[in-house]
mmCIF file of C-alpha atoms in Angstrom:
data_model
loop_
_atom_site.group_PDB
_atom_site.id
_atom_site.type_symbol
_atom_site.label_atom_id
_atom_site.label_comp_id
_atom_site.label_asym_id
_atom_site.label_seq_id
_atom_site.Cartn_x
_atom_site.Cartn_y
_atom_site.Cartn_z
ATOM 1 C CA MET A 1 0.230 -0.056 -0.073
ATOM 2 C CA ARG A 2 0.613 3.918 -0.569
ATOM 3 C CA ALA A 3 2.309 5.498 2.657
ATOM 4 C CA VAL A 4 3.988 8.925 3.700
ATOM 5 C CA GLN A 5 6.588 7.622 5.728
ATOM 6 C CA TYR A 6 8.875 9.750 8.126
ATOM 7 C CA ARG A 7 12.608 8.562 8.754
ATOM 8 C CA PRO A 8 14.068 10.931 11.451
ATOM 9 C CA SER A 9 17.609 12.653 10.342
ATOM 10 C CA ILE A 10 19.388 13.924 12.981
ATOM 11 C CA PRO A 11 21.240 16.864 10.382
ATOM 12 C CA ARG A 12 17.538 17.522 9.049
ATOM 13 C CA PHE A 13 16.150 17.492 12.195
ATOM 14 C CA VAL A 14 18.710 20.231 13.940
ATOM 15 C CA LEU A 15 18.503 22.801 10.517
ATOM 16 C CA ALA A 16 14.286 22.647 10.893
ATOM 17 C CA ARG A 17 14.898 23.379 14.258
ATOM 18 C CA LEU A 18 16.919 26.248 13.194
ATOM 19 C CA LEU A 19 15.232 27.349 10.308
ATOM 20 C CA GLY A 20 11.794 26.495 11.566
ATOM 21 C CA LYS A 21 9.258 27.061 8.506
ATOM 22 C CA ARG A 22 11.867 28.702 6.297
ATOM 23 C CA PHE A 23 13.058 24.581 6.154
ATOM 24 C CA PRO A 24 12.043 23.487 2.658
ATOM 25 C CA VAL A 25 9.107 21.015 2.448
ATOM 26 C CA THR A 26 10.936 18.352 0.419
ATOM 27 C CA ALA A 27 13.807 18.346 2.567
ATOM 28 C CA LEU A 28 11.967 17.105 5.509
ATOM 29 C CA PRO A 29 12.949 12.893 5.953
ATOM 30 C CA LEU A 30 9.199 12.029 4.143
ATOM 31 C CA ARG A 31 8.728 9.696 1.395
ATOM 32 C CA LEU A 32 5.800 8.897 -0.073
ATOM 33 C CA GLU A 33 6.947 4.852 -0.237
ATOM 34 C CA ARG A 34 4.997 1.465 -0.526
ATOM 35 C CA VAL A 35 4.828 -0.470 2.517
ATOM 36 C CA PRO A 36 3.328 -4.214 2.967
ATOM 37 C CA ALA A 37 -0.059 -4.022 4.169
ATOM 38 C CA PRO A 38 -0.099 -4.160 8.380
ATOM 39 C CA GLU A 39 -1.250 -7.432 9.419
ATOM 40 C CA PRO A 40 -3.448 -6.844 12.743
ATOM 41 C CA PRO A 41 -2.848 -8.636 15.831
ATOM 42 C CA ALA A 42 -5.050 -11.122 17.064
ATOM 43 C CA GLY A 43 -7.847 -9.856 17.804
ATOM 44 C CA TRP A 44 -7.451 -6.388 15.660
ATOM 45 C CA VAL A 45 -8.831 -5.330 12.619
ATOM 46 C CA ARG A 46 -8.425 -3.567 9.566
ATOM 47 C CA VAL A 47 -9.527 -0.049 8.747
ATOM 48 C CA ARG A 48 -9.473 1.617 5.321
ATOM 49 C CA VAL A 49 -8.126 5.086 5.744
ATOM 50 C CA ARG A 50 -10.883 7.621 3.923
ATOM 51 C CA LEU A 51 -9.657 11.183 6.272
ATOM 52 C CA ALA A 52 -6.079 11.723 7.589
ATOM 53 C CA GLY A 53 -5.560 15.143 9.519
ATOM 54 C CA VAL A 54 -2.220 16.955 9.235
ATOM 55 C CA CYS A 55 -1.979 18.530 13.040
ATOM 56 C CA GLY A 56 0.176 20.588 14.894
ATOM 57 C CA SER A 57 1.842 17.772 16.468
ATOM 58 C CA ASP A 58 3.330 16.307 13.302
ATOM 59 C CA LEU A 59 4.420 19.862 12.056
ATOM 60 C CA ALA A 60 5.743 19.920 15.240
ATOM 61 C CA LEU A 61 7.930 16.292 14.815
ATOM 62 C CA LEU A 62 8.810 17.605 11.278
ATOM 63 C CA TYR A 63 10.315 20.804 12.108
ATOM 64 C CA GLY A 64 12.106 20.123 15.545
ATOM 65 C CA LYS A 65 9.913 21.564 17.376
ATOM 66 C CA ASN A 66 8.906 18.712 19.854
ATOM 67 C CA SER A 67 11.126 17.981 23.348
ATOM 68 C CA PRO A 68 13.959 15.441 22.885
ATOM 69 C CA ARG A 69 12.732 14.149 25.867
ATOM 70 C CA LEU A 70 9.699 12.850 24.545
ATOM 71 C CA SER A 71 12.182 10.747 21.884
ATOM 72 C CA PRO A 72 11.436 7.299 24.548
ATOM 73 C CA PHE A 73 7.612 7.164 24.489
ATOM 74 C CA PHE A 74 7.373 7.123 20.438
ATOM 75 C CA SER A 75 9.126 5.169 17.825
ATOM 76 C CA PHE A 76 10.255 5.269 14.279
ATOM 77 C CA PRO A 77 10.993 5.251 11.377
ATOM 78 C CA ALA A 78 6.841 5.683 11.292
ATOM 79 C CA VAL A 79 3.831 6.262 9.021
ATOM 80 C CA LEU A 80 2.253 9.730 10.750
ATOM 81 C CA GLY A 81 -1.450 10.106 11.003
ATOM 82 C CA HIS A 82 -3.324 10.333 13.959
ATOM 83 C CA GLU A 83 -6.571 12.033 13.373
ATOM 84 C CA ILE A 84 -7.782 9.185 11.510
ATOM 85 C CA LEU A 85 -11.410 8.585 10.217
ATOM 86 C CA GLY A 86 -11.639 4.907 7.963
ATOM 87 C CA GLU A 87 -13.914 1.962 7.225
ATOM 88 C CA VAL A 88 -14.193 -1.293 8.587
ATOM 89 C CA ALA A 89 -17.094 -3.346 6.687
ATOM 90 C CA GLY A 90 -18.334 -0.742 5.236
ATOM 91 C CA SER A 91 -19.357 1.048 8.389
ATOM 92 C CA ARG A 92 -17.566 4.344 8.973
ATOM 93 C CA VAL A 93 -15.347 4.739 11.895
ATOM 94 C CA VAL A 94 -12.962 6.370 13.565
ATOM 95 C CA VAL A 95 -9.880 5.706 15.712
ATOM 96 C CA ASN A 96 -8.696 6.694 18.984
ATOM 97 C CA PRO A 97 -5.150 5.950 17.999
ATOM 98 C CA LEU A 98 -3.961 5.284 22.265
ATOM 99 C CA LEU A 99 -2.015 2.271 22.681
ATOM 100 C CA ALA A 100 -2.286 1.943 26.403
ATOM 101 C CA CYS A 101 -1.667 -1.049 28.762
ATOM 102 C CA ARG A 102 -4.800 -3.202 26.647
ATOM 103 C CA GLU A 103 -3.245 -3.104 23.424
ATOM 104 C CA ARG A 104 0.279 -3.820 24.837
ATOM 105 C CA GLY A 105 -1.055 -7.313 26.248
ATOM 106 C CA LEU A 106 -0.526 -5.771 30.120
ATOM 107 C CA GLU A 107 -2.190 -5.694 33.286
ATOM 108 C CA PRO A 108 -3.413 -2.025 33.438
ATOM 109 C CA CYS A 109 -1.288 0.504 35.128
ATOM 110 C CA PRO A 110 -3.150 2.720 37.557
ATOM 111 C CA ALA A 111 -3.857 5.103 35.159
ATOM 112 C CA CYS A 112 -5.762 2.694 33.193
ATOM 113 C CA ARG A 113 -7.487 0.900 35.552
ATOM 114 C CA GLU A 114 -8.433 4.393 36.743
ATOM 115 C CA GLY A 115 -9.512 4.778 32.641
ATOM 116 C CA GLU A 116 -6.953 7.347 32.084
ATOM 117 C CA GLU A 117 -5.370 5.791 29.060
ATOM 118 C CA GLY A 118 -3.820 8.931 27.936
ATOM 119 C CA ARG A 119 -1.468 8.973 31.417
ATOM 120 C CA CYS A 120 -0.994 5.486 30.952
ATOM 121 C CA VAL A 121 2.439 4.628 31.969
ATOM 122 C CA ASN A 122 3.671 1.693 29.604
ATOM 123 C CA VAL A 123 3.375 3.369 26.317
ATOM 124 C CA ALA A 124 7.091 2.253 25.828
ATOM 125 C CA ARG A 125 6.895 -0.829 27.163
ATOM 126 C CA GLY A 126 5.157 -4.424 26.447
ATOM 127 C CA ALA A 127 4.362 -6.235 23.172
ATOM 128 C CA LEU A 128 4.121 -3.301 20.966
ATOM 129 C CA ALA A 129 7.024 -0.925 20.625
ATOM 130 C CA PRO A 130 6.588 2.655 21.790
ATOM 131 C CA GLY A 131 3.838 5.382 20.534
ATOM 132 C CA MET A 132 0.628 5.829 19.503
ATOM 133 C CA LEU A 133 -0.973 5.395 16.162
ATOM 134 C CA GLY A 134 0.940 7.810 13.582
ATOM 135 C CA PHE A 135 4.210 7.424 16.346
ATOM 136 C CA HIS A 136 4.857 4.076 15.557
ATOM 137 C CA ARG A 137 7.240 2.000 13.953
ATOM 138 C CA GLU A 138 5.459 -0.675 13.753
ATOM 139 C CA LEU A 139 1.633 0.036 13.153
ATOM 140 C CA PRO A 140 1.313 2.582 10.486
ATOM 141 C CA GLY A 141 -0.739 5.954 10.972
ATOM 142 C CA GLY A 142 -3.442 6.912 9.025
ATOM 143 C CA TRP A 143 -1.057 8.925 5.789
ATOM 144 C CA SER A 144 -1.800 5.450 4.051
ATOM 145 C CA GLU A 145 -4.475 3.492 2.615
ATOM 146 C CA MET A 146 -4.477 1.277 5.762
ATOM 147 C CA VAL A 147 -4.257 1.108 9.476
ATOM 148 C CA VAL A 148 -5.217 -1.574 11.750
ATOM 149 C CA ALA A 149 -6.932 -0.766 15.720
ATOM 150 C CA HIS A 150 -7.960 -2.791 18.609
ATOM 151 C CA PRO A 151 -11.939 -2.604 18.290
ATOM 152 C CA ALA A 152 -12.358 -1.023 21.752
ATOM 153 C CA ARG A 153 -10.589 1.761 19.975
ATOM 154 C CA LEU A 154 -12.893 2.423 16.924
ATOM 155 C CA TYR A 155 -16.046 4.393 17.159
ATOM 156 C CA PRO A 156 -18.946 4.433 14.472
ATOM 157 C CA VAL A 157 -19.599 7.620 12.873
ATOM 158 C CA PRO A 158 -23.137 8.962 13.237
ATOM 159 C CA ASP A 159 -25.109 9.180 10.099
ATOM 160 C CA ARG A 160 -26.231 12.479 10.252
ATOM 161 C CA VAL A 161 -22.156 13.460 10.734
ATOM 162 C CA PRO A 162 -20.351 13.811 7.499
ATOM 163 C CA ASP A 163 -16.780 12.842 6.822
ATOM 164 C CA GLU A 164 -15.594 16.680 6.609
ATOM 165 C CA ARG A 165 -16.897 16.990 9.705
ATOM 166 C CA ALA A 166 -16.312 12.955 11.306
ATOM 167 C CA VAL A 167 -12.624 13.712 10.950
ATOM 168 C CA PHE A 168 -12.138 16.443 13.758
ATOM 169 C CA ALA A 169 -12.981 13.516 16.000
ATOM 170 C CA GLU A 170 -9.487 13.443 17.808
ATOM 171 C CA PRO A 171 -8.490 16.730 17.938
ATOM 172 C CA PHE A 172 -12.185 17.424 19.408
ATOM 173 C CA ALA A 173 -11.950 15.057 22.196
ATOM 174 C CA VAL A 174 -8.090 16.363 23.022
ATOM 175 C CA VAL A 175 -9.923 20.158 23.651
ATOM 176 C CA VAL A 176 -13.241 18.603 25.501
ATOM 177 C CA ARG A 177 -11.096 16.961 27.527
ATOM 178 C CA GLY A 178 -8.402 19.825 28.177
ATOM 179 C CA VAL A 179 -11.715 21.752 28.864
ATOM 180 C CA ARG A 180 -13.171 19.297 31.405
ATOM 181 C CA LEU A 181 -9.926 19.453 33.366
ATOM 182 C CA ALA A 182 -9.008 23.135 33.099
ATOM 183 C CA PHE A 183 -12.837 24.233 34.096
ATOM 184 C CA GLU A 184 -13.701 20.903 36.419
ATOM 185 C CA GLY A 185 -14.677 23.236 39.535
ATOM 186 C CA GLY A 186 -16.986 25.159 37.138
ATOM 187 C CA PHE A 187 -16.820 27.576 34.108
ATOM 188 C CA PRO A 188 -15.392 31.284 34.377
ATOM 189 C CA ARG A 189 -16.992 34.143 33.425
ATOM 190 C CA ARG A 190 -14.783 35.269 30.625
ATOM 191 C CA VAL A 191 -12.342 32.777 28.416
ATOM 192 C CA LEU A 192 -9.527 34.471 25.957
ATOM 193 C CA MET A 193 -8.252 31.849 23.377
ATOM 194 C CA VAL A 194 -4.334 32.427 22.134
ATOM 195 C CA GLY A 195 -4.210 30.857 18.871
ATOM 196 C CA ALA A 196 -7.083 30.503 16.126
ATOM 197 C CA GLY A 197 -6.249 27.647 14.179
ATOM 198 C CA THR A 198 -7.240 24.336 14.355
ATOM 199 C CA ILE A 199 -7.162 23.345 17.860
ATOM 200 C CA GLY A 200 -8.236 27.534 19.183
ATOM 201 C CA LEU A 201 -11.387 27.198 16.894
ATOM 202 C CA LEU A 202 -13.008 23.551 18.215
ATOM 203 C CA ALA A 203 -11.814 24.877 21.883
ATOM 204 C CA VAL A 204 -14.318 27.350 20.530
ATOM 205 C CA ARG A 205 -16.858 25.063 19.980
ATOM 206 C CA ALA A 206 -16.516 22.465 22.147
ATOM 207 C CA LEU A 207 -16.662 25.230 25.375
ATOM 208 C CA ARG A 208 -20.383 26.178 23.670
ATOM 209 C CA LEU A 209 -21.079 22.349 23.455
ATOM 210 C CA LEU A 210 -20.554 21.821 27.024
ATOM 211 C CA GLY A 211 -22.636 24.503 28.056
ATOM 212 C CA PHE A 212 -20.359 27.741 28.158
ATOM 213 C CA THR A 213 -22.391 30.664 28.271
ATOM 214 C CA GLY A 214 -19.862 33.514 29.444
ATOM 215 C CA GLU A 215 -17.568 35.551 26.925
ATOM 216 C CA VAL A 216 -14.902 33.712 24.443
ATOM 217 C CA HIS A 217 -12.337 36.190 23.044
ATOM 218 C CA VAL A 218 -10.291 34.909 20.691
ATOM 219 C CA ILE A 219 -6.968 36.366 19.457
ATOM 220 C CA ALA A 220 -6.944 35.577 15.462
ATOM 221 C CA ARG A 221 -3.790 37.079 13.675
ATOM 222 C CA ARG A 222 -5.653 36.066 10.171
ATOM 223 C CA PRO A 223 -8.806 37.290 8.856
ATOM 224 C CA HIS A 224 -9.932 34.332 8.203
ATOM 225 C CA GLN A 225 -9.335 32.137 10.848
ATOM 226 C CA ALA A 226 -11.442 35.731 13.027
ATOM 227 C CA GLU A 227 -14.608 34.647 10.612
ATOM 228 C CA PHE A 228 -14.366 31.176 10.886
ATOM 229 C CA ALA A 229 -13.819 31.974 15.221
ATOM 230 C CA ARG A 230 -16.973 33.870 15.020
ATOM 231 C CA ARG A 231 -18.544 30.866 12.940
ATOM 232 C CA MET A 232 -17.414 28.950 15.733
ATOM 233 C CA GLY A 233 -19.382 31.385 18.738
ATOM 234 C CA ALA A 234 -16.768 33.479 20.189
ATOM 235 C CA ASP A 235 -17.846 36.748 20.830
ATOM 236 C CA ARG A 236 -15.260 39.430 20.151
ATOM 237 C CA VAL A 237 -11.952 38.485 17.972
ATOM 238 C CA HIS A 238 -9.142 40.672 18.418
ATOM 239 C CA ALA A 239 -5.898 40.851 16.044
ATOM 240 C CA GLY A 240 -3.234 41.335 18.937
ATOM 241 C CA LEU A 241 -2.683 41.233 22.429
ATOM 242 C CA ALA A 242 -2.804 44.979 23.234
ATOM 243 C CA GLU A 243 -6.829 45.131 22.021
ATOM 244 C CA ALA A 244 -7.257 41.519 23.667
ATOM 245 C CA ALA A 245 -5.968 43.800 27.107
ATOM 246 C CA GLN A 246 -7.989 46.443 26.542
ATOM 247 C CA ALA A 247 -11.205 44.062 26.474
ATOM 248 C CA GLY A 248 -10.031 41.989 28.969
ATOM 249 C CA GLY A 249 -9.316 45.341 31.367
ATOM 250 C CA SER A 250 -5.823 44.057 31.736
ATOM 251 C CA GLU A 251 -3.498 47.397 33.198
ATOM 252 C CA ARG A 252 0.153 47.762 31.390
ATOM 253 C CA TYR A 253 3.267 48.715 33.799
ATOM 254 C CA ARG A 254 6.225 49.429 32.487
ATOM 255 C CA ALA A 255 8.787 46.955 33.798
ATOM 256 C CA VAL A 256 12.949 47.710 33.432
ATOM 257 C CA PHE A 257 14.921 47.099 30.796
ATOM 258 C CA GLY A 258 11.723 47.576 28.738
ATOM 259 C CA TYR A 259 9.378 44.704 29.589
ATOM 260 C CA THR A 260 5.669 44.975 30.111
ATOM 261 C CA ALA A 261 4.132 43.617 33.003
ATOM 262 C CA TRP A 262 0.221 43.340 33.092
ATOM 263 C CA ARG A 263 -1.963 43.175 36.062
ATOM 264 C CA GLY A 264 -5.774 41.706 35.775
ATOM 265 C CA GLY A 265 -6.901 40.392 32.831
ATOM 266 C CA PHE A 266 -9.486 37.513 31.664
ATOM 267 C CA ASP A 267 -10.402 34.735 34.267
ATOM 268 C CA ALA A 268 -8.825 31.649 32.074
ATOM 269 C CA VAL A 269 -7.138 31.737 28.648
ATOM 270 C CA VAL A 270 -6.660 29.029 26.505
ATOM 271 C CA ASP A 271 -3.146 28.503 24.832
ATOM 272 C CA ALA A 272 -3.922 26.887 21.734
ATOM 273 C CA ALA A 273 -0.948 27.402 20.048
ATOM 274 C CA GLY A 274 1.726 26.456 22.667
ATOM 275 C CA SER A 275 4.727 28.725 21.275
ATOM 276 C CA ALA A 276 6.717 30.551 23.439
ATOM 277 C CA SER A 277 5.079 33.823 21.967
ATOM 278 C CA SER A 278 1.875 32.496 22.818
ATOM 279 C CA LEU A 279 2.546 31.083 26.599
ATOM 280 C CA GLU A 280 4.024 34.317 27.303
ATOM 281 C CA GLN A 281 0.523 36.395 26.016
ATOM 282 C CA ALA A 282 -1.187 33.733 28.144
ATOM 283 C CA SER A 283 0.339 33.991 31.294
ATOM 284 C CA TRP A 284 0.398 37.664 31.115
ATOM 285 C CA MET A 285 -3.485 38.126 29.889
ATOM 286 C CA VAL A 286 -5.108 36.092 32.907
ATOM 287 C CA ARG A 287 -5.982 37.663 36.082
ATOM 288 C CA GLU A 288 -4.926 37.038 39.223
ATOM 289 C CA GLY A 289 -5.688 33.639 40.615
ATOM 290 C CA GLY A 290 -6.895 32.641 36.979
ATOM 291 C CA THR A 291 -6.134 29.167 35.217
ATOM 292 C CA ILE A 292 -4.255 28.794 31.805
ATOM 293 C CA LEU A 293 -5.316 25.771 29.702
ATOM 294 C CA LEU A 294 -2.103 24.619 27.482
ATOM 295 C CA LEU A 295 -3.501 22.450 24.680
ATOM 296 C CA GLY A 296 -1.233 23.392 22.079
ATOM 297 C CA ALA A 297 1.521 21.288 22.030
ATOM 298 C CA PRO A 298 5.020 22.945 23.847
ATOM 299 C CA GLY A 299 8.229 22.508 22.886
ATOM 300 C CA VAL A 300 11.672 23.374 24.288
ATOM 301 C CA MET A 301 11.512 27.149 24.741
ATOM 302 C CA VAL A 302 12.760 30.028 27.100
ATOM 303 C CA HIS A 303 9.613 31.432 29.473
ATOM 304 C CA ASP A 304 9.436 33.428 31.844
ATOM 305 C CA PHE A 305 7.491 31.998 35.058
ATOM 306 C CA ALA A 306 7.341 35.223 37.143
ATOM 307 C CA PRO A 307 3.253 35.356 36.328
ATOM 308 C CA TYR A 308 2.117 32.023 37.924
ATOM 309 C CA TRP A 309 4.235 32.545 41.275
ATOM 310 C CA PHE A 310 3.362 36.243 41.728
ATOM 311 C CA ARG A 311 0.211 36.595 40.609
ATOM 312 C CA GLU A 312 -0.853 33.043 41.783
ATOM 313 C CA VAL A 313 -2.008 31.808 38.006
ATOM 314 C CA ARG A 314 -2.993 28.291 37.989
ATOM 315 C CA LEU A 315 -1.461 25.972 34.594
ATOM 316 C CA VAL A 316 -3.250 23.119 33.394
ATOM 317 C CA GLY A 317 -1.363 20.707 30.724
ATOM 318 C CA SER A 318 -3.702 18.675 28.748
ATOM 319 C CA TYR A 319 -2.066 16.226 26.109
ATOM 320 C CA VAL A 320 -4.748 13.816 24.813
ATOM 321 C CA TYR A 321 -7.739 12.213 26.342
ATOM 322 C CA ALA A 322 -9.608 9.351 28.380
ATOM 323 C CA ALA A 323 -12.124 7.319 26.757
ATOM 324 C CA ARG A 324 -14.858 8.691 27.813
ATOM 325 C CA ASP A 325 -13.570 11.908 26.281
ATOM 326 C CA PHE A 326 -13.176 10.392 22.870
ATOM 327 C CA ARG A 327 -16.330 9.003 23.118
ATOM 328 C CA ASP A 328 -18.300 12.033 24.250
ATOM 329 C CA ALA A 329 -16.877 13.812 21.455
ATOM 330 C CA VAL A 330 -17.670 11.602 18.514
ATOM 331 C CA GLU A 331 -21.429 11.996 20.190
ATOM 332 C CA MET A 332 -21.027 15.608 20.450
ATOM 333 C CA LEU A 333 -20.075 15.848 16.661
ATOM 334 C CA VAL A 334 -24.041 15.318 15.750
ATOM 335 C CA GLU A 335 -24.414 18.964 17.268
ATOM 336 C CA ALA A 336 -21.515 20.344 15.898
ATOM 337 C CA GLU A 337 -23.166 21.460 12.739
ATOM 338 C CA GLY A 338 -20.914 23.736 10.547
ATOM 339 C CA LEU A 339 -17.559 22.098 12.053
ATOM 340 C CA GLU A 340 -16.941 20.825 8.552
ATOM 341 C CA VAL A 341 -16.000 24.136 6.891
ATOM 342 C CA LEU A 342 -13.084 23.617 9.166
ATOM 343 C CA LEU A 343 -11.748 21.339 6.952
ATOM 344 C CA THR A 344 -10.535 23.712 3.827
ATOM 345 C CA HIS A 345 -8.274 21.725 2.256
ATOM 346 C CA THR A 346 -7.574 17.798 1.104
ATOM 347 C CA PHE A 347 -5.275 16.157 -0.789
ATOM 348 C CA PRO A 348 -3.849 12.830 -2.425
ATOM 349 C CA LEU A 349 -1.018 10.673 -0.767
ATOM 350 C CA HIS A 350 1.408 12.062 -3.655
ATOM 351 C CA ALA A 351 1.148 15.530 -3.016
ATOM 352 C CA TRP A 352 2.031 15.578 0.399
ATOM 353 C CA PRO A 353 4.634 18.296 0.067
ATOM 354 C CA GLU A 354 1.877 20.147 -1.187
ATOM 355 C CA ALA A 355 -0.029 19.823 1.814
ATOM 356 C CA LEU A 356 2.315 20.190 4.319
ATOM 357 C CA ARG A 357 3.080 23.497 2.487
ATOM 358 C CA THR A 358 -0.495 24.803 3.242
ATOM 359 C CA ALA A 359 -0.487 23.594 6.449
ATOM 360 C CA VAL A 360 2.942 25.313 7.612
ATOM 361 C CA ARG A 361 1.950 28.328 5.669
ATOM 362 C CA HIS A 362 -1.785 28.675 7.369
ATOM 363 C CA ARG A 363 -3.113 28.863 4.137
ATOM 364 C CA GLY A 364 -6.461 27.287 5.646
ATOM 365 C CA VAL A 365 -7.145 25.382 8.756
ATOM 366 C CA LYS A 366 -7.330 21.983 8.748
ATOM 367 C CA VAL A 367 -5.422 20.009 5.790
ATOM 368 C CA ALA A 368 -6.158 16.163 5.800
ATOM 369 C CA PHE A 369 -4.906 13.496 3.519
ATOM 370 C CA ALA A 370 -7.412 11.974 0.992
ATOM 371 C CA PRO A 371 -6.023 8.310 0.462
ATOM 372 C CA GLY A 372 -8.511 7.809 -1.914
ATOM 373 C CA GLY A 373 -10.091 10.761 -2.910
ATOM 374 C CA ALA A 374 -9.566 13.789 -4.690
ATOM 375 C CA ARG A 375 -8.072 17.456 -4.270
ATOM 376 C CA ARG A 376 -10.549 19.476 -1.948
ATOM 377 C CA ARG A 377 -10.401 22.910 -1.474
ATOM 378 C CA VAL A 378 -12.720 25.942 0.305
ATOM 379 C CA MET A 379 -12.341 29.276 -0.971
ATOM 380 C CA LEU A 380 -11.761 31.444 2.335
#
């Protein structure tokens, strides 16, 4: 079968880390290859891929943003792609890509016993190589024609949900989980979203579907992101930090060496970008005693932690999900009409350079591969 394979290269990793998104897409350690169709382990099933998303964490890997300390928990070379909509025996399913104790043939660890497979301590142990689908050397991810999965990791797609919405199931589960973790004690009055890419826009919609009725503010740098933010349920969209600070009631103070400090702000801020600049913005735009939810995939960065200490700010990180979050996210897709507009581009596998170029240059919102389908572009 055809698959887009990632083969790690330390020189290319270093160059991509230094050059960032100026590093040429065609120089990335990716190639379209012919690989054997995967053989499912006993009790598993084959899933024909219909759509597979390009995630920010995929780009973080390719451009050297990920923390090297996470390397023991993934395995390469790998066929990337963990946002997977597929088909089994003619029925549509979405795939939970986690490979926890059950899939690894191990007794449940404390986290798995509690239903918290996203916190499984055995992701680098057992019968399988480290990692999850899309970051695994033995089991291909969705940037291919076929994957294999444990039946318990498959969720039927409701009939009323089109493919273009269903492909968001995995990242939607990420934001549902994060919102629940950050606001388990109750919703705040006002939330600021820093970043209006896929995760930020999905988080706006998830907040509304989970019952948040307060104000949602979004910082969006591009006009099409601003428009989508409003369509997802944002009350106000801001072009930058200064505008958001004014709306949030933050008071600015001059500090030495040209720095700026702030008092006041939003009850909660969601960092949906995971960059050094977005986390800095979040840490100063949240009010004293407020909460920051880190949903964007962070890497190694220099960060000033003074606001957390000086202003008693709570930082909540959220990476994946529990099975109940994934199940609930799939069910919520029925109510999430219009979410499909965020899938702005699809590409066949052989057009992977163009697909990644589109994602890297923010020409749309969500980019996905359609192994058996045609190229698609939504006019922005």
